[in-house]
Tab-separated table of C-alpha atoms in Angstrom:
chain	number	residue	atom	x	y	z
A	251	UNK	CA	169.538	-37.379	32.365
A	252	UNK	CA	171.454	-37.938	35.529
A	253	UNK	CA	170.002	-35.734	38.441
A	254	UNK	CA	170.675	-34.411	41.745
A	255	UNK	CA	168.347	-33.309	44.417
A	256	UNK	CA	168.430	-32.272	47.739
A	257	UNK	CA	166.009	-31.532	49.904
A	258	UNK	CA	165.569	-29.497	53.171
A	259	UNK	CA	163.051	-31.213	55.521
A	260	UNK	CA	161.345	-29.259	58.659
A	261	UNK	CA	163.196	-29.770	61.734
A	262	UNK	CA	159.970	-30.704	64.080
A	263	UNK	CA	159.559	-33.952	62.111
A	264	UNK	CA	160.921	-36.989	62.914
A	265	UNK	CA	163.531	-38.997	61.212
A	266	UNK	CA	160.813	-41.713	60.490
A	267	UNK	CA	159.008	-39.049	58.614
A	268	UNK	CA	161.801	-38.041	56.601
A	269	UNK	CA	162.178	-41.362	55.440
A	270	UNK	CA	158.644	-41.195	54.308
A	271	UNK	CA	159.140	-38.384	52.549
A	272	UNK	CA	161.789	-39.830	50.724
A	273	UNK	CA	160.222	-42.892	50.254
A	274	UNK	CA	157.581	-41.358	48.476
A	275	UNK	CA	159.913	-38.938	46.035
A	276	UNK	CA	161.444	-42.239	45.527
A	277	UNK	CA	158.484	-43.824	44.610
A	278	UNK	CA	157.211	-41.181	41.764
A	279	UNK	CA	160.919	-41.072	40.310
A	280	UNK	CA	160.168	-44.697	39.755
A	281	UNK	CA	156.643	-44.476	38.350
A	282	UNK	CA	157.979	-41.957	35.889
A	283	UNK	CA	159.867	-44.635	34.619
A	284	UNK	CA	162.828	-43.164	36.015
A	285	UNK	CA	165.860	-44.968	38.324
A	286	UNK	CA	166.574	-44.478	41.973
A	287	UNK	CA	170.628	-44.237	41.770
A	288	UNK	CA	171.098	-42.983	45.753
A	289	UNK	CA	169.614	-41.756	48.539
A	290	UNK	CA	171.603	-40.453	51.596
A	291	UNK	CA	170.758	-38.459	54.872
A	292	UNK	CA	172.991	-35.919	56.038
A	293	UNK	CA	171.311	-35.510	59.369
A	294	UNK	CA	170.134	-33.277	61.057
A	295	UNK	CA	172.099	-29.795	60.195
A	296	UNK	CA	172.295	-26.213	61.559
A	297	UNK	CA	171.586	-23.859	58.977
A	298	UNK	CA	173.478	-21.513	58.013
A	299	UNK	CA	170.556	-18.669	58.393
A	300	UNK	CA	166.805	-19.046	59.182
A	301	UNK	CA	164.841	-20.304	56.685
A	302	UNK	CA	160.933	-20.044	57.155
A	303	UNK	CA	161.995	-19.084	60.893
A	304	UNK	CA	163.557	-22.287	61.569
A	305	UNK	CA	167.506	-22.629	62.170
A	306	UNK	CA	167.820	-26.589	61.927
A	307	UNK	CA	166.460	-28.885	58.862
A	308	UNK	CA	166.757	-32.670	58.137
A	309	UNK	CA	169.486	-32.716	54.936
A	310	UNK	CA	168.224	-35.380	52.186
A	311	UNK	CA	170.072	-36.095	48.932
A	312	UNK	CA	168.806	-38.308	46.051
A	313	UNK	CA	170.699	-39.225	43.194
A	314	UNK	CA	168.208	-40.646	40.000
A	315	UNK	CA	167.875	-40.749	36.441
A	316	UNK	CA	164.841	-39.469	34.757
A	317	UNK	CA	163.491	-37.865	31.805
A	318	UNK	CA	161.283	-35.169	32.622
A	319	UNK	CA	160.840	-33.277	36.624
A	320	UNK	CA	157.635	-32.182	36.384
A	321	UNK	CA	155.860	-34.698	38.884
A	322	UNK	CA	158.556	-34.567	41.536
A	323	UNK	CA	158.440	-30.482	41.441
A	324	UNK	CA	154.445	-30.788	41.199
A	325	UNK	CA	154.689	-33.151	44.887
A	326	UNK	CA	157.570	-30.882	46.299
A	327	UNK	CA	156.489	-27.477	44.968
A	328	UNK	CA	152.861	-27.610	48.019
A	329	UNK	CA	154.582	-29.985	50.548
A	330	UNK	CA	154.338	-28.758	53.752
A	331	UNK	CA	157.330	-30.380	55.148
A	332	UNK	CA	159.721	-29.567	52.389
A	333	UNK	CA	162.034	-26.185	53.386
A	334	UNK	CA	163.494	-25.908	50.605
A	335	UNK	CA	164.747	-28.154	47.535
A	336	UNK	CA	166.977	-27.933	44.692
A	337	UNK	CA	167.740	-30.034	41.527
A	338	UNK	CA	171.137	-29.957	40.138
A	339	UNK	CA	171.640	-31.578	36.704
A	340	UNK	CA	174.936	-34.201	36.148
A	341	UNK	CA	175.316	-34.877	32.933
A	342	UNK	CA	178.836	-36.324	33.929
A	343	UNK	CA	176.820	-39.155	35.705
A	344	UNK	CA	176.519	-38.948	39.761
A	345	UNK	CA	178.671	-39.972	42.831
A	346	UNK	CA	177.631	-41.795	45.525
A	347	UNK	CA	178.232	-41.731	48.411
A	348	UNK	CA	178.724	-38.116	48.226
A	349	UNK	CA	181.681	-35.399	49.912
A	350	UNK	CA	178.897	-34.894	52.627
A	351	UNK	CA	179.209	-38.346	53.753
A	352	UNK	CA	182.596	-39.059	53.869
A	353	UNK	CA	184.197	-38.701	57.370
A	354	UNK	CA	187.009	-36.294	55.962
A	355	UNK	CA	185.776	-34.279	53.089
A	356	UNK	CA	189.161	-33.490	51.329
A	357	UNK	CA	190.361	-36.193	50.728
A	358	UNK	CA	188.761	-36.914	47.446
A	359	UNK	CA	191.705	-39.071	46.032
A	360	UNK	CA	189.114	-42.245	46.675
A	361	UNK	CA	186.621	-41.192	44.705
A	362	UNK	CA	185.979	-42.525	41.893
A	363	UNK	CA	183.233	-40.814	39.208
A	364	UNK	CA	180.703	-43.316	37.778
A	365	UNK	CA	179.750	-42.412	34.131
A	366	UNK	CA	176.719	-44.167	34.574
A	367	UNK	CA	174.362	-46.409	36.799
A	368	UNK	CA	176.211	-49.185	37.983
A	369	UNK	CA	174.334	-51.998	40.659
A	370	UNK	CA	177.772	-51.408	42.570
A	371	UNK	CA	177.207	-47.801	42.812
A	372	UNK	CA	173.803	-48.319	44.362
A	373	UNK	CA	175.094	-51.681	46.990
A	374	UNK	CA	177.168	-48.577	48.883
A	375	UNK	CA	174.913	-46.132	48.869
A	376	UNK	CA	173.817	-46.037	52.668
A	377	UNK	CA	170.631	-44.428	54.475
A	378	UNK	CA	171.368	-44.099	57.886
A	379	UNK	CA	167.884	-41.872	58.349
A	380	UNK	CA	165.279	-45.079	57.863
A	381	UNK	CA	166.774	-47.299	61.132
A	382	UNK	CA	166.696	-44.687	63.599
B	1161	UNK	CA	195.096	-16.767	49.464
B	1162	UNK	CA	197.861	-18.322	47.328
B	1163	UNK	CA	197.495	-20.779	44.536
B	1164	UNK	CA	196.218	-24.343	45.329
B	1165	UNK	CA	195.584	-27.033	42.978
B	1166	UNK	CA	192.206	-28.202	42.469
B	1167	UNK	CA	191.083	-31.079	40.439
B	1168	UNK	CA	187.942	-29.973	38.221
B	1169	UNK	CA	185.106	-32.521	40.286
B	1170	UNK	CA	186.306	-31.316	43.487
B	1171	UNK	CA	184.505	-27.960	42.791
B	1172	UNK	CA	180.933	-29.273	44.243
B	1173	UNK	CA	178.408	-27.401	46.458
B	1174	UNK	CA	179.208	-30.145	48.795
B	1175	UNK	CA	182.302	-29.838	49.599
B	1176	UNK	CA	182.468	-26.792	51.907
B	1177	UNK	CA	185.725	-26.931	53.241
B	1178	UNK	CA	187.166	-26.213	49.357
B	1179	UNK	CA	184.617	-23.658	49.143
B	1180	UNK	CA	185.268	-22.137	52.174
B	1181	UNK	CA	188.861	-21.321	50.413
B	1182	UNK	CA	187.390	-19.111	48.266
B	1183	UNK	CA	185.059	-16.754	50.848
B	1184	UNK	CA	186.083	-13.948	52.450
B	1185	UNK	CA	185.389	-14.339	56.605
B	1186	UNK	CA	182.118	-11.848	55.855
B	1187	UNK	CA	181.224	-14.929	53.116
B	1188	UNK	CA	182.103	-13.260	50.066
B	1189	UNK	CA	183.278	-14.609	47.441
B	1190	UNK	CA	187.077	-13.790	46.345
B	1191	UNK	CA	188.059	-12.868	43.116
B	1192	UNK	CA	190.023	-15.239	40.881
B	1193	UNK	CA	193.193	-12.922	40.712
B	1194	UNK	CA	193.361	-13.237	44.885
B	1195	UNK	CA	192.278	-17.287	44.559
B	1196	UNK	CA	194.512	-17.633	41.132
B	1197	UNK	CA	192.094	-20.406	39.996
B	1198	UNK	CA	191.681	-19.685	36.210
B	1199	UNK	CA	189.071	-18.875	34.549
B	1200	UNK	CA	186.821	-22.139	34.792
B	1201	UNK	CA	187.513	-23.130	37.533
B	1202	UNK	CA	186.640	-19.736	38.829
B	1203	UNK	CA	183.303	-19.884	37.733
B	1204	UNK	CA	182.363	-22.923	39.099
B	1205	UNK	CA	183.167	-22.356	42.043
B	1206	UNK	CA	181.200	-19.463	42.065
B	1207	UNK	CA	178.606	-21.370	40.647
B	1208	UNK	CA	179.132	-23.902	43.698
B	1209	UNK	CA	179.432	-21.419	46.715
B	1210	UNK	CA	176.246	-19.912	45.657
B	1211	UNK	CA	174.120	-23.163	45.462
B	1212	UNK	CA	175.737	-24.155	48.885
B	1213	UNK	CA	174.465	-20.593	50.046
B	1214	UNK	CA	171.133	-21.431	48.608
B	1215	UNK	CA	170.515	-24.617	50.699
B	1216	UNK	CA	171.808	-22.712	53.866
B	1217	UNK	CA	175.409	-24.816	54.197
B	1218	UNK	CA	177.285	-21.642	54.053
B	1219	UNK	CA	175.851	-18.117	55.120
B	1220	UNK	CA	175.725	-15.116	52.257
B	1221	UNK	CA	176.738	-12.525	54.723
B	1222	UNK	CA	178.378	-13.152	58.090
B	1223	UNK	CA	177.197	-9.610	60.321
């Protein structure tokens, strides 16, 4: 199954960190026997309201296939630098790069829906979060 | 609000500025006789404005 997940990431970390984080989701999704289909960072994003006290978060969003959630949500569920996270399931297949990341978010007539994991759809996925 | 087209994968959480179409300026959400999206599509939206309120990308009330 095809899955989405994004992830809120404390705002007094650094963008290395985030990486790290990621890096490390990225890593149990493939120990699981599962497949890393994209990983994007939104930035650094004003939220809406305060979460935990905090009004800024690091935006993270992974597209992967796996079976069974249990050991990402046993990782996420007690780490301290995770806000907030949620997994959203696609049974359509995923998109990538996502609305976020395109510079004008309506137009959507370039888009094109992959049914399933393509190497393509992985070569343009982009992580701007790991250089800086 | 009048009628707009929407193609079914537009409605995403992501895509804010669609959703935005379908709040109220206090953030709540219209019904589908004002935003004449049928039935579906109405409830994905839904669906879609409140995971985007979830992960703090739009607010649930605006004071």
């Amino acid at each position: 199954m095809f899955y989405e997940c994004i992830l809120l990431i404390r705002p007094d970390v650094s963008a290395k960190h985030v990486a790290e984080v990621t890096r490390m989701i990225e890593s149990i999704i493939e120990k699981n026997g599962g497949q890393v289909i994209g990983s994007e960072y939104w930035g650094f994003k004003t939220l809406a309201y305060r979460i935990e006290k905090r009004a800024k978060a690091h935006y993270v969003c992974l597209g992967f296939s796996l079976s069974c959630l249990d050991p990402i949500y046993a990782h996420l569920k007690f780490h301290k630098d995770v806000l907030r996270y949620l997994f959203i399931k696609k049974p359509k297949g995923l998109l990538f790069p996502t609305v976020q990341m395109q510079s004008s978010m309506m137009d959507l007539e370039n888009q094109d829906i992959l049914p399933d994991h393509t190497p393509e759809g992985a070569e343009t996925t982009e992580y701007t979060g790991a250089e800086s | 609000m009048s009628r707009f087209n929407v193609e079914d994968t537009d409605i995403d959480y992501k895509n804010i500025k669609l959703l935005k179409r379908c709040l109220t300026e206090n953030g709540k959400i219209i019904p589908a006789r004002l935003t004449r999206l049928n039935c579906c599509q109405q409830r994905r939206m839904a669906m879609a404005i409140k995971r985007a309120r979830f992960l703090a990308l739009i607010p649930y009330t605006v004071s």
